[in-house]
CSV table of C-alpha atoms and ligand atoms in Angstrom, one decimal:
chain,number,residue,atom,x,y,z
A,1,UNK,CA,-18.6,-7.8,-56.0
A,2,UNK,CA,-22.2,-7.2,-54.5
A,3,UNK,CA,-24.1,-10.3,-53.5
A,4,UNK,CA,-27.2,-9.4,-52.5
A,5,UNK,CA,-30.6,-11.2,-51.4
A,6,UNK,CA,-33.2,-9.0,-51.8
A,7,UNK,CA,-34.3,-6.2,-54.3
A,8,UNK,CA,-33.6,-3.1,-53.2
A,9,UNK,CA,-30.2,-4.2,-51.9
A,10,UNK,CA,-28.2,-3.3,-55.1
A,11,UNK,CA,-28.1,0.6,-56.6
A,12,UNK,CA,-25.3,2.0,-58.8
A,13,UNK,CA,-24.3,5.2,-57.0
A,14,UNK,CA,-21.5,6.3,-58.3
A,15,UNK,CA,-22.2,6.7,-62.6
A,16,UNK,CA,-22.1,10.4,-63.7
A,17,UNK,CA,-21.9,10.4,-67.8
A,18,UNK,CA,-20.2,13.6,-68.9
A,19,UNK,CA,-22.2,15.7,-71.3
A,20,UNK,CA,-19.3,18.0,-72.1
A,21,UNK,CA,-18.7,16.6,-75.7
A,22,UNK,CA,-22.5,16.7,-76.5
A,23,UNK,CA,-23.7,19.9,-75.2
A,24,UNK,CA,-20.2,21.6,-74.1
A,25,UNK,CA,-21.0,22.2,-70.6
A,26,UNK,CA,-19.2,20.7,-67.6
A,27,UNK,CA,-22.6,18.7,-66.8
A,28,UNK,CA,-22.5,15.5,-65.4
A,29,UNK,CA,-25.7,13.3,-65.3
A,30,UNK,CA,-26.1,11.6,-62.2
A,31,UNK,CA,-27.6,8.1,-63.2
A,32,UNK,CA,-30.3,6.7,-60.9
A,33,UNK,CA,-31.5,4.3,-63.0
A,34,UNK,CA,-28.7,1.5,-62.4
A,35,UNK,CA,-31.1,-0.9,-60.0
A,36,UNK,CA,-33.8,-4.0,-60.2
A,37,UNK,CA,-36.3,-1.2,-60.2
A,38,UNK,CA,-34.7,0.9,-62.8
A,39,UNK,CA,-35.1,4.3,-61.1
A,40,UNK,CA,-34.9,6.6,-58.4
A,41,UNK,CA,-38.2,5.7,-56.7
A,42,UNK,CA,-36.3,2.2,-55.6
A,43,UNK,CA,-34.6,4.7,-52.9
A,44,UNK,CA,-37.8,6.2,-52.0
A,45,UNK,CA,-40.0,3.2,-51.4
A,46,UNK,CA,-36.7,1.2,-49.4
A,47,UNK,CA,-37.0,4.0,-47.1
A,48,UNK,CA,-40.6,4.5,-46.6
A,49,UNK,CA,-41.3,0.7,-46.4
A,50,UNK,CA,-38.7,0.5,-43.2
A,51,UNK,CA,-39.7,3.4,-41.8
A,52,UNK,CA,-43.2,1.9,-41.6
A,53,UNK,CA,-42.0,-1.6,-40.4
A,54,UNK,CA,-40.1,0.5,-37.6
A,55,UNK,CA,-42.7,2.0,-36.6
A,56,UNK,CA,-45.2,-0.8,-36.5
A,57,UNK,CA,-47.7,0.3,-39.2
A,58,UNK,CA,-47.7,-2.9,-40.9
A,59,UNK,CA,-48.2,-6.8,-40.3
A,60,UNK,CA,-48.9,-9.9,-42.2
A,61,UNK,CA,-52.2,-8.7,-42.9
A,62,UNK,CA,-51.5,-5.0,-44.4
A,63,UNK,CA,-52.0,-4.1,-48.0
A,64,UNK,CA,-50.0,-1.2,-49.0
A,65,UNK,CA,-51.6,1.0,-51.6
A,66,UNK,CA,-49.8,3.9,-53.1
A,67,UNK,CA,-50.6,6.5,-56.1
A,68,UNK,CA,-47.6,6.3,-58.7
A,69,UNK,CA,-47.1,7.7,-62.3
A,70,UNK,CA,-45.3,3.8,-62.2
A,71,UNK,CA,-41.5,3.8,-61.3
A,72,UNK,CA,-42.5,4.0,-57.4
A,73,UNK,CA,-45.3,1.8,-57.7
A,74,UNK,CA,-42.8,-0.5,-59.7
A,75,UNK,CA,-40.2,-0.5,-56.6
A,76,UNK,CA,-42.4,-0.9,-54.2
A,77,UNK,CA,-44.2,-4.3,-55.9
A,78,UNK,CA,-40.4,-5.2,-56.0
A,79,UNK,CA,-39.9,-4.9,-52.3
A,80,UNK,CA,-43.5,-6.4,-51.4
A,81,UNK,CA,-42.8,-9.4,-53.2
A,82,UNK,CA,-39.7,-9.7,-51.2
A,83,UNK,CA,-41.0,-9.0,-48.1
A,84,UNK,CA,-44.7,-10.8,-48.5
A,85,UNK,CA,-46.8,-7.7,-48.6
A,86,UNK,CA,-49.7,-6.8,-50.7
A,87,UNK,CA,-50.0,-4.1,-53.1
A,88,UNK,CA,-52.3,-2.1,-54.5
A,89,UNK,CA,-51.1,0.5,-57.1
A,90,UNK,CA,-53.2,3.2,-58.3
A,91,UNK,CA,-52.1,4.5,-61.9
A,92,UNK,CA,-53.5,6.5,-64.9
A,93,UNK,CA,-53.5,6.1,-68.5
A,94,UNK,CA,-50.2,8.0,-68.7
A,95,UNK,CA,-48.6,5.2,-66.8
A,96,UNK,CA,-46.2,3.3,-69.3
A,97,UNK,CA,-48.0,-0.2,-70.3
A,98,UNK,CA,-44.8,-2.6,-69.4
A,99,UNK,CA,-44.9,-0.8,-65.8
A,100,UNK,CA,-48.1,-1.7,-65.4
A,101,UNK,CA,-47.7,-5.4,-66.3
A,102,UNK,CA,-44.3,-5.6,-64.5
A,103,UNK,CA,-46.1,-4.4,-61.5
A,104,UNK,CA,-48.6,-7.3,-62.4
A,105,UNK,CA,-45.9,-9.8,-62.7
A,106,UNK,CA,-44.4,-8.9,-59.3
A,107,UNK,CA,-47.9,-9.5,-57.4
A,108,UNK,CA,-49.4,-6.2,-57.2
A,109,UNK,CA,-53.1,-4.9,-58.3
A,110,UNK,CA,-53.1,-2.1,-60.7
A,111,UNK,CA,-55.9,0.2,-60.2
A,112,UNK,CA,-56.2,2.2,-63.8
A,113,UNK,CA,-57.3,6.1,-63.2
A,114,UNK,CA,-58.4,6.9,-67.3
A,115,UNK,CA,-60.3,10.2,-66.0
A,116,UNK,CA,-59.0,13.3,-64.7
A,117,UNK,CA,-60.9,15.2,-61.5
A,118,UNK,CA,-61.0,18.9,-61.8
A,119,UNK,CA,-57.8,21.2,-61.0
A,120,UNK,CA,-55.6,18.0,-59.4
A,121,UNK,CA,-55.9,16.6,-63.0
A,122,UNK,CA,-54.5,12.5,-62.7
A,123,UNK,CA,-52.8,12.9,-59.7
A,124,UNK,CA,-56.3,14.3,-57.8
A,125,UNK,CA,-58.2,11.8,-59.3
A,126,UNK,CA,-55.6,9.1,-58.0
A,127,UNK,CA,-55.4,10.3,-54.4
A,128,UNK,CA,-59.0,10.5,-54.0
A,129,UNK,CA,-59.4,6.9,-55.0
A,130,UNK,CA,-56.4,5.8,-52.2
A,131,UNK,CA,-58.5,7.6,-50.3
A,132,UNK,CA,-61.6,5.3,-50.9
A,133,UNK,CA,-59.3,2.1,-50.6
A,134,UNK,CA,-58.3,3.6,-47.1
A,135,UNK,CA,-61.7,4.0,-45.9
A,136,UNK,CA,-63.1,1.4,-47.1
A,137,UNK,CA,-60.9,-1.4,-45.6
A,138,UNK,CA,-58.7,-0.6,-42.2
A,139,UNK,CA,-55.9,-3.1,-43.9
A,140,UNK,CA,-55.4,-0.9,-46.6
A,141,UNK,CA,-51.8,1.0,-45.5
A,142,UNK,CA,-50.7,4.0,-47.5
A,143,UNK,CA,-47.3,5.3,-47.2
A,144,UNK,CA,-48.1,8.5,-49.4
A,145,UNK,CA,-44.7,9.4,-51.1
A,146,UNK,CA,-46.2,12.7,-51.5
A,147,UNK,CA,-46.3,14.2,-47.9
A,148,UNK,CA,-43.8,11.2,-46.5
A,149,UNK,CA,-41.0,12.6,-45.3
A,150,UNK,CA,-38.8,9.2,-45.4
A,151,UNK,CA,-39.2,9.8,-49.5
A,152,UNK,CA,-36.8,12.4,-49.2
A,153,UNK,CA,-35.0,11.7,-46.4
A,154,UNK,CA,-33.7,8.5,-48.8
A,155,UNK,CA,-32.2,11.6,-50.5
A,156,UNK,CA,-30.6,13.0,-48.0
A,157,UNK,CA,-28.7,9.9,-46.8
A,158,UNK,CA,-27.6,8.3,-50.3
A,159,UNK,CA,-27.9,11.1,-53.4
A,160,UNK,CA,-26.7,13.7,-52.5
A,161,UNK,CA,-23.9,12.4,-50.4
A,162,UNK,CA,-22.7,10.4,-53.3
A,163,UNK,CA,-22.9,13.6,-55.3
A,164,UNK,CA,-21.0,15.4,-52.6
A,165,UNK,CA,-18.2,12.7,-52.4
A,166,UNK,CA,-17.5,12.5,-56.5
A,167,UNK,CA,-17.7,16.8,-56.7
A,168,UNK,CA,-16.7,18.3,-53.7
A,169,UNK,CA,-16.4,21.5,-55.7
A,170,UNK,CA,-20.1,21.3,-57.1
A,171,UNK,CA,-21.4,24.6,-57.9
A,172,UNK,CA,-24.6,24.5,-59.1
A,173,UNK,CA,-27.3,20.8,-58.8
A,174,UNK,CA,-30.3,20.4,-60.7
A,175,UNK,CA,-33.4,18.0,-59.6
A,176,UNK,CA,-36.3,17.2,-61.4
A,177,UNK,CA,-39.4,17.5,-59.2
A,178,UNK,CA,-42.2,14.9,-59.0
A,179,UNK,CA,-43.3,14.1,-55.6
A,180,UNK,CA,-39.9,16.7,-54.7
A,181,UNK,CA,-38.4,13.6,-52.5
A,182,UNK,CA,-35.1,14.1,-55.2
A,183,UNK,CA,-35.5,17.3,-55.1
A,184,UNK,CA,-36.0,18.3,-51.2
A,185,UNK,CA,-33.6,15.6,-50.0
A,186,UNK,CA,-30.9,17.2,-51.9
A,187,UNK,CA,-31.4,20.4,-51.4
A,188,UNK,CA,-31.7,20.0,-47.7
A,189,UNK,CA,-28.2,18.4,-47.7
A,190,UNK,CA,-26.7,20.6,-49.7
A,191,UNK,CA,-27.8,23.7,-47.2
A,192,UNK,CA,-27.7,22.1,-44.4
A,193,UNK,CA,-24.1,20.4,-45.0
A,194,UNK,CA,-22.6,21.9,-47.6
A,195,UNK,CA,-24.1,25.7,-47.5
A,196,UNK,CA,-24.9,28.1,-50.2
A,197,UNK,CA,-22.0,27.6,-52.4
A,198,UNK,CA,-24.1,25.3,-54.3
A,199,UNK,CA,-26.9,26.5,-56.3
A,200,UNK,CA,-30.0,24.1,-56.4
A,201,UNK,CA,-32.4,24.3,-59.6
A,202,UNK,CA,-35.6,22.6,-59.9
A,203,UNK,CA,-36.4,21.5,-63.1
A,204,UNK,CA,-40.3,21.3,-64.1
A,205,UNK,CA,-43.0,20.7,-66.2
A,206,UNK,CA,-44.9,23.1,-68.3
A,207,UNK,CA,-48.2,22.5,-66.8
A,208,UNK,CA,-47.7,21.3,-63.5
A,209,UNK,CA,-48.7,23.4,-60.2
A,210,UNK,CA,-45.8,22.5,-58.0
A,211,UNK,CA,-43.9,26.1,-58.6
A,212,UNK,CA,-47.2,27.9,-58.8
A,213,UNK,CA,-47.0,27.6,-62.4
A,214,UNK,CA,-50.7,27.1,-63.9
A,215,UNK,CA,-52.5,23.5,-64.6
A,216,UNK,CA,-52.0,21.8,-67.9
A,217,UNK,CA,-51.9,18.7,-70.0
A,218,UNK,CA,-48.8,16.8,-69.5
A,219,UNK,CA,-48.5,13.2,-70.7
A,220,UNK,CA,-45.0,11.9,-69.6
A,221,UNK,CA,-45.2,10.7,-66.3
A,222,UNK,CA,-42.7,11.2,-63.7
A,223,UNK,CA,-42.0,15.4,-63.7
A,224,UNK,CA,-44.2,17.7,-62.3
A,225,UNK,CA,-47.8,17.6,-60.4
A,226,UNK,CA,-51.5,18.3,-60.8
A,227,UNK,CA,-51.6,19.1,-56.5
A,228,UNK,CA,-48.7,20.8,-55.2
A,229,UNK,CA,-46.9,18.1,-52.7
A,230,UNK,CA,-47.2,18.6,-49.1
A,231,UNK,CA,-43.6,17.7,-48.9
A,232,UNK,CA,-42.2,20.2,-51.1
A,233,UNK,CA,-40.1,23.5,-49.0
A,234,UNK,CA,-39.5,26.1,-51.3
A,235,UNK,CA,-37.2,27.6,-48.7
A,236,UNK,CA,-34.5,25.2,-49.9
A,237,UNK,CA,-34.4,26.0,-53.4
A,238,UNK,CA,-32.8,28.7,-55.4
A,239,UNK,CA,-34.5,28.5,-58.7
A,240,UNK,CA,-36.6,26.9,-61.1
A,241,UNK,CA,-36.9,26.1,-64.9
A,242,UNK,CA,-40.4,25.1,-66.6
A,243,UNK,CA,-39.8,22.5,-69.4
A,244,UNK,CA,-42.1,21.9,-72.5
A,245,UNK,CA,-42.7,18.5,-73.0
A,246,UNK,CA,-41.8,19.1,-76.7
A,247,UNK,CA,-38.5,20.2,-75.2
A,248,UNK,CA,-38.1,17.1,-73.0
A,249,UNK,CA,-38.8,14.8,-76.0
A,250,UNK,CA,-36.2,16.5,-78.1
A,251,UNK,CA,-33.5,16.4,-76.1
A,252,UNK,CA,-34.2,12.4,-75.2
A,253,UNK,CA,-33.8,12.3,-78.8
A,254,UNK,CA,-30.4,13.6,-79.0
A,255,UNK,CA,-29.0,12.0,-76.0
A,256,UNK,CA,-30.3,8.6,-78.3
A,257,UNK,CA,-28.4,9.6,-81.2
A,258,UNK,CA,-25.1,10.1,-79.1
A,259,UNK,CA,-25.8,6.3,-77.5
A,260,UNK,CA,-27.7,7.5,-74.6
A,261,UNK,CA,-31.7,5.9,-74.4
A,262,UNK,CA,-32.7,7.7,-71.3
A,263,UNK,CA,-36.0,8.4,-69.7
A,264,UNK,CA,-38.4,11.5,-69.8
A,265,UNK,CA,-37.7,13.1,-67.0
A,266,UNK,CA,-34.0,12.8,-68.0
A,267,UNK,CA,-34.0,14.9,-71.0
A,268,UNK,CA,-36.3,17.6,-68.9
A,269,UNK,CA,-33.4,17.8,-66.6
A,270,UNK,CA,-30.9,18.0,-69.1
A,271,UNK,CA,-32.9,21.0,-70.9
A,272,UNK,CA,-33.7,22.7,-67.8
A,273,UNK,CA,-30.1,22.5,-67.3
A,274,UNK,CA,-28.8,23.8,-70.3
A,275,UNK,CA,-31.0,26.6,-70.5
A,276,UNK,CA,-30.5,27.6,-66.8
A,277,UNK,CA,-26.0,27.0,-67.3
A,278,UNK,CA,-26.5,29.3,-70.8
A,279,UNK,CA,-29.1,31.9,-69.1
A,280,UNK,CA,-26.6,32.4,-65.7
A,281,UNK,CA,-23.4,31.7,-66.3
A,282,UNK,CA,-22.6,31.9,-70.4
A,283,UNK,CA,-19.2,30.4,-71.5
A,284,UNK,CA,-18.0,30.1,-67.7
A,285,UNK,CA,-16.6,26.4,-66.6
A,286,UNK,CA,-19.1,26.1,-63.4
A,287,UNK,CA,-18.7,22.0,-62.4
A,288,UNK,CA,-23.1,21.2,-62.1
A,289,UNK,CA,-24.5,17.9,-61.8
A,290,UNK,CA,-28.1,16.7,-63.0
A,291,UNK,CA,-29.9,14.3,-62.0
A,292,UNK,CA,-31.1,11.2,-64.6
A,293,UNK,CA,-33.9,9.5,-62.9
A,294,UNK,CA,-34.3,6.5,-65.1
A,295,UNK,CA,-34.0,4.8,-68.4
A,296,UNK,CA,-35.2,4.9,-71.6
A,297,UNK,CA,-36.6,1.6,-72.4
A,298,UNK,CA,-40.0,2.3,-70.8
A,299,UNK,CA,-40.7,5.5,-73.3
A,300,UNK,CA,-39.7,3.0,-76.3
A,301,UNK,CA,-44.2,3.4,-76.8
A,302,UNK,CA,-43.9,6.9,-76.3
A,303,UNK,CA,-41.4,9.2,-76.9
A,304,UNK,CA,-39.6,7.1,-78.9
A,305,UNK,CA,-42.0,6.3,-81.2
A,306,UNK,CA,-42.9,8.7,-83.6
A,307,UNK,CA,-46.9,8.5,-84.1
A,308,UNK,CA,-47.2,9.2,-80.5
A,309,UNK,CA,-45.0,11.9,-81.1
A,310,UNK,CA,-47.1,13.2,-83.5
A,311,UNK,CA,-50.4,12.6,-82.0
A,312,UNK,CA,-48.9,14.4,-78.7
A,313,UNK,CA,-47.2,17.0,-80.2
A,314,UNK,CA,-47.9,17.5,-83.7
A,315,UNK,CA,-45.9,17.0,-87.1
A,316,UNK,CA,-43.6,19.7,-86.4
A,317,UNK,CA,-42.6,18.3,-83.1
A,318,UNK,CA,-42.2,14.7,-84.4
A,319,UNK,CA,-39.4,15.9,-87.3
A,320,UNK,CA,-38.1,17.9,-84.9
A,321,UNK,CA,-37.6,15.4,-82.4
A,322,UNK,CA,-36.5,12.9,-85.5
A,323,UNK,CA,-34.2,15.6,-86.7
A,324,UNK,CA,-32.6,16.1,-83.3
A,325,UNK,CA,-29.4,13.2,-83.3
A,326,UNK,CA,-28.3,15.6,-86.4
A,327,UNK,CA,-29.3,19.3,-85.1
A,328,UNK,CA,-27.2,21.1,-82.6
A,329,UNK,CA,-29.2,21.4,-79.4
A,330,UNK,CA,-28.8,25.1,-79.0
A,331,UNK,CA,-29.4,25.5,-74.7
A,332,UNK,CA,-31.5,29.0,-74.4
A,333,UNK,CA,-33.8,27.4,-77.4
A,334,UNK,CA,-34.6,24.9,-76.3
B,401,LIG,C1,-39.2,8.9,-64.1
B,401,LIG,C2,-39.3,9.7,-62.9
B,401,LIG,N1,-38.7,10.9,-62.9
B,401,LIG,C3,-38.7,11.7,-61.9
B,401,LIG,C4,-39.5,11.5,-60.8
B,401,LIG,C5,-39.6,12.5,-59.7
B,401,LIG,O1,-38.9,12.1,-58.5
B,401,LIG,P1,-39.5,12.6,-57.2
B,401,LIG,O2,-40.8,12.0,-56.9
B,401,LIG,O3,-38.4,12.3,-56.2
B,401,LIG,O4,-39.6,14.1,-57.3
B,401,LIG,C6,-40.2,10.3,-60.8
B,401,LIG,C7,-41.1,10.0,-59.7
B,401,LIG,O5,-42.0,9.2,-59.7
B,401,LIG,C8,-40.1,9.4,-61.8
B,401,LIG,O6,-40.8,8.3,-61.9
């Protein structure tokens, strides 16, 4: 039984659902959404937070501000509250509206980015306004998730060791890419420790720069990047797979309709996946784990609902997506 007394004490480590049935692939979804922050970032901003009190960067004074599409800036507010920090978070408009109040409720100051800046898109226009808040005011600390390496370093020392424990036999891993923490904490361990048996795929956005891949509109935050992150090594990655949005938002769709209400970035992973298992190895048994990084119940506003579906994506997506508990998902269409 855990008993725990603060936060980011408790995560779930150890839930894989087996996607078999739905899709009829041996892929198992690594669920990272089982803690009081409700997604992988709770790892990320545990880790960065100690690093800094380790190393002396803050006191009683120090406001931590951070960019965040919202799950990070949600974990941190949890672990400031705990620890009697201030927070500053800088969002944009694509940032879900009850992570934006929840980081209210917790004591942090949401800064609201509604304009994009040039190439970087949201994401530039964010970073250059942390950048204000640091110059303007020397208690203003930011921990960056985006060139820190203790965002994936929480990687290295919890996911993908859990993964390794549950399928020693893994074959091929596939990581959504954000800031690339997930991403380049797993694939370091995987190389480093386990060697090149196992295959790691990055799954994208359509639209985001991180892969090279050209700038364009995305609107569900979590997946992909306007500015390639300083912390991201191609070197340890063997492949990648570009999602369209109206891809993700069907497949979240499906995984509903089988019982499953997970987030965004959950069914690009899982489409990514599919298309990647059908395109490499067709009809072979190969045991591959994705990573889920966090509910559904935040997109209930967005990708579940089916004007914003249709404003986003247009009619054809929204029946589509309504469509999908019924269709067969067919991996290489999608
Ligand atoms: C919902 C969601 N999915 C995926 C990611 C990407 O994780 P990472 O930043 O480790 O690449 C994030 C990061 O904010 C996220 O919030």
């Amino acid at each position: 039984m855990p008993i725990i007394s603060a936060p980011q004490d408790f995560h779930e480590d150890e839930l894989f659902v087996d996607l078999r049935e739905l899709y009829g692939w041996p892929l198992y979804l690594k669920c990272e959404g089982f803690n009081f922050a409700g997604s992988v970032k709770m790892k990320a901003a545990g880790s960065m937070i100690d690093a800094a009190e380790r190393a002396g960067v803050l006191d009683r004074d120090s406001i931590l501000v951070e960019s965040s599409s919202g799950n990070l800036g949600l974990a941190l507010s949890m672990i400031c509250a705990a620890r009697g920090y201030r927070f500053v978070c800088v969002v944009d408009s694509r940032t879900n509206l009850t992570t934006r109040q929840a980081i209210e409720s917790l004591g942090g100051e949401v800064h609201l980015i509604t304009e994009a800046s040039g190439p970087g898109g949201f994401l530039g226009a964010r970073l250059e306004h942390v950048r204000r808040l640091v110059a303007a005011d020397p208690r203003h600390v930011w921990l960056n998730q985006h060139a820190n390496a203790d965002n994936w370093k929480a990687h290295y020392r919890t996911t993908a060791p859990a993964i390794h424990r549950q399928f020693p036999g893994l074959r091929v891993l596939f990581v959504g890419a954000g800031t690339t923490g997930t991403l380049m904490g797993c694939a370091r361990y995987f190389k480093n420790v386990v060697g090149s048996r196992v295959t790691v795929v990055g799954v994208d956005s359509v639209g985001s720069v991180t892969f090279g891949g050209r700038p364009g509109p995305r609107m569900i935050p979590g997946l992909g990047a306007g500015v390639r992150p300083p912390i991201f090594d191609p070197r340890f990655v063997d492949d990648v797979v570009s999602v369209h949005e109206a891809d993700t938002v069907r497949t979240c769709h499906r995984l509903a309709r089988s019982g499953f209400l997970f987030g965004g970035s959950t069914g690009t992973v899982v489409t990514g996946a599919l298309r990647w298992l059908d395109r490499h190895h067709p009809g072979e048994d190969v045991p591959a784990v994705a990573i889920s990084p966090d509910l559904g119940d935040r997109y209930l506003d967005t990708i579940y609902r089916t004007a914003w579906v249709q404003d986003i994506y247009g009619l054809d997506e929204c029946a589509a997506a309504r469509s999908a508990g019924a269709d067969a998902v067919t991996p290489g269409v999608n």
